[in-house]
């Protein structure tokens, strides 16, 4: 029947795609077996086993919007290291700067001139005057939470249900039937997360106000739109309410732009005129070299400086990192911001995001599936439900793991890599219209295979 997916057919199709994958990827399979002898789960990190095939493809090399695996297959990469390679792989200007700086010293625990250029550029893009550097977005969030706690003397933070902000203890908590608990898969939680965290649904202003009214929340840590449980966009007026309520109840607002930088050169903060107290970002800033940063307002900076002036040292108090702000990361960030993630690049990338969305929508309509497509700038994705979810809870409930694994594996077997865990595609400055159209064609084949009776 048009518009529905026959589950036994899906099982057969998945079996066929898995066989094809194994046949086409013998060398990756061999390396995975070798990996099991020295690596936990056979891979550098256990989540690498969660790709749609029975084992991950091992990468030989990557350039621009493509990578080649050890079996010699080339893929159009719409995952782009889940935003770590949003610049495209190995962009020339960044690679040259990385090589230059590597030859001139990588880390000294002393500042380099590039840090001043990057600090100014971040201020220009995001509107916050003061910046600090670290290596991952996780650390940027962790350090920001500590600073917010320090200057407010409040114990808790607030996050939105099914958010993801990295491996930050306080954020790994979700709601189940309205009650807060450790997120499924939370490994070795240090304490019950309800001691450190309040969780409410995105777009729910009433819940938000009730939670903030306890006046024990140091900061709200929020993505402008949820992007890690699929794209969940804010309702009109939601950000105004969030800003008004955080001010009213004395909580700082931390905006995490790590993924929402896809909305434009100044992320959603600039595109939507947000006014955060802190801003965090990592992943693509240095074209894949580990680099992240966090910015703060004049008022926050004054309070942080005053708090630190009272401390015997700022070295061992939980905000730090020996390699933070190293010369290589800063040189790579400067080259990336100056030459790769430019205003012009975003114009092209966002137009490609629109093209991707239009193509996928057309296919969905042609087959009468009750699915939706959502987009934020140059990031887009399809949902297996008729209405785009408004909250993290709705988004989690709409997940169709079995179907998603099939669409991912079908695409992978035909030279297209999507972001794992949801149906997301990201455009880089190196992505072309032909790449987008190749995805649309493969998506049409996927839909055709599922719809055939
Ligand atoms: C919004 C957001 N913030 C922070 C992070 C953490 O980034 P990293 O794993 O590079 O520390 C992620 C990772 O997916 C993210 O999506």
mmCIF file of C-alpha atoms in Angstrom, residues 128 137 140-149 157-160 165 218-224 239 242-243 246 251-257 269 274-281 293-295 300:
data_model
loop_
_atom_site.group_PDB
_atom_site.id
_atom_site.type_symbol
_atom_site.label_atom_id
_atom_site.label_comp_id
_atom_site.label_asym_id
_atom_site.label_seq_id
_atom_site.Cartn_x
_atom_site.Cartn_y
_atom_site.Cartn_z
ATOM 1 C CA UNK A 128 30.261 38.667 22.861
ATOM 2 C CA UNK A 137 32.929 21.652 22.734
ATOM 3 C CA UNK A 140 33.755 24.595 26.489
ATOM 4 C CA UNK A 141 30.418 23.570 28.033
ATOM 5 C CA UNK A 142 32.014 22.081 31.114
ATOM 6 C CA UNK A 143 34.098 25.182 31.803
ATOM 7 C CA UNK A 144 31.193 27.518 31.179
ATOM 8 C CA UNK A 145 28.978 25.616 33.624
ATOM 9 C CA UNK A 146 31.701 25.857 36.270
ATOM 10 C CA UNK A 147 32.062 29.604 35.727
ATOM 11 C CA UNK A 148 28.298 30.136 35.889
ATOM 12 C CA UNK A 149 28.108 28.150 39.130
ATOM 13 C CA UNK A 157 21.885 23.887 35.509
ATOM 14 C CA UNK A 158 18.895 23.496 33.203
ATOM 15 C CA UNK A 159 18.911 21.649 29.893
ATOM 16 C CA UNK A 160 16.244 20.596 27.397
ATOM 17 C CA UNK A 165 26.146 18.952 24.667
ATOM 18 C CA UNK A 218 23.107 28.864 37.569
ATOM 19 C CA UNK A 219 22.613 28.665 33.810
ATOM 20 C CA UNK A 220 20.438 27.291 31.060
ATOM 21 C CA UNK A 221 22.566 25.444 28.515
ATOM 22 C CA UNK A 222 20.711 25.412 25.202
ATOM 23 C CA UNK A 223 21.241 24.812 21.530
ATOM 24 C CA UNK A 224 19.276 27.453 19.562
ATOM 25 C CA UNK A 239 13.846 32.400 22.444
ATOM 26 C CA UNK A 242 13.851 31.964 27.297
ATOM 27 C CA UNK A 243 15.841 35.183 27.466
ATOM 28 C CA UNK A 246 16.484 33.586 32.496
ATOM 29 C CA UNK A 251 20.046 32.378 35.529
ATOM 30 C CA UNK A 252 22.667 32.863 32.856
ATOM 31 C CA UNK A 253 21.937 31.828 29.286
ATOM 32 C CA UNK A 254 24.580 29.690 27.581
ATOM 33 C CA UNK A 255 24.019 29.169 23.864
ATOM 34 C CA UNK A 256 25.829 26.161 22.376
ATOM 35 C CA UNK A 257 26.497 26.920 18.693
ATOM 36 C CA UNK A 269 22.864 33.700 17.566
ATOM 37 C CA UNK A 274 19.934 35.998 20.320
ATOM 38 C CA UNK A 275 21.567 37.639 23.348
ATOM 39 C CA UNK A 276 23.403 34.937 25.314
ATOM 40 C CA UNK A 277 25.544 35.598 28.394
ATOM 41 C CA UNK A 278 27.935 32.809 27.364
ATOM 42 C CA UNK A 279 28.427 31.123 23.988
ATOM 43 C CA UNK A 280 30.162 27.802 23.371
ATOM 44 C CA UNK A 281 31.374 26.253 20.123
ATOM 45 C CA UNK A 293 36.085 28.246 22.542
ATOM 46 C CA UNK A 294 33.662 29.990 24.831
ATOM 47 C CA UNK A 295 32.723 33.633 24.939
ATOM 48 C CA UNK A 300 29.976 37.999 33.054
#
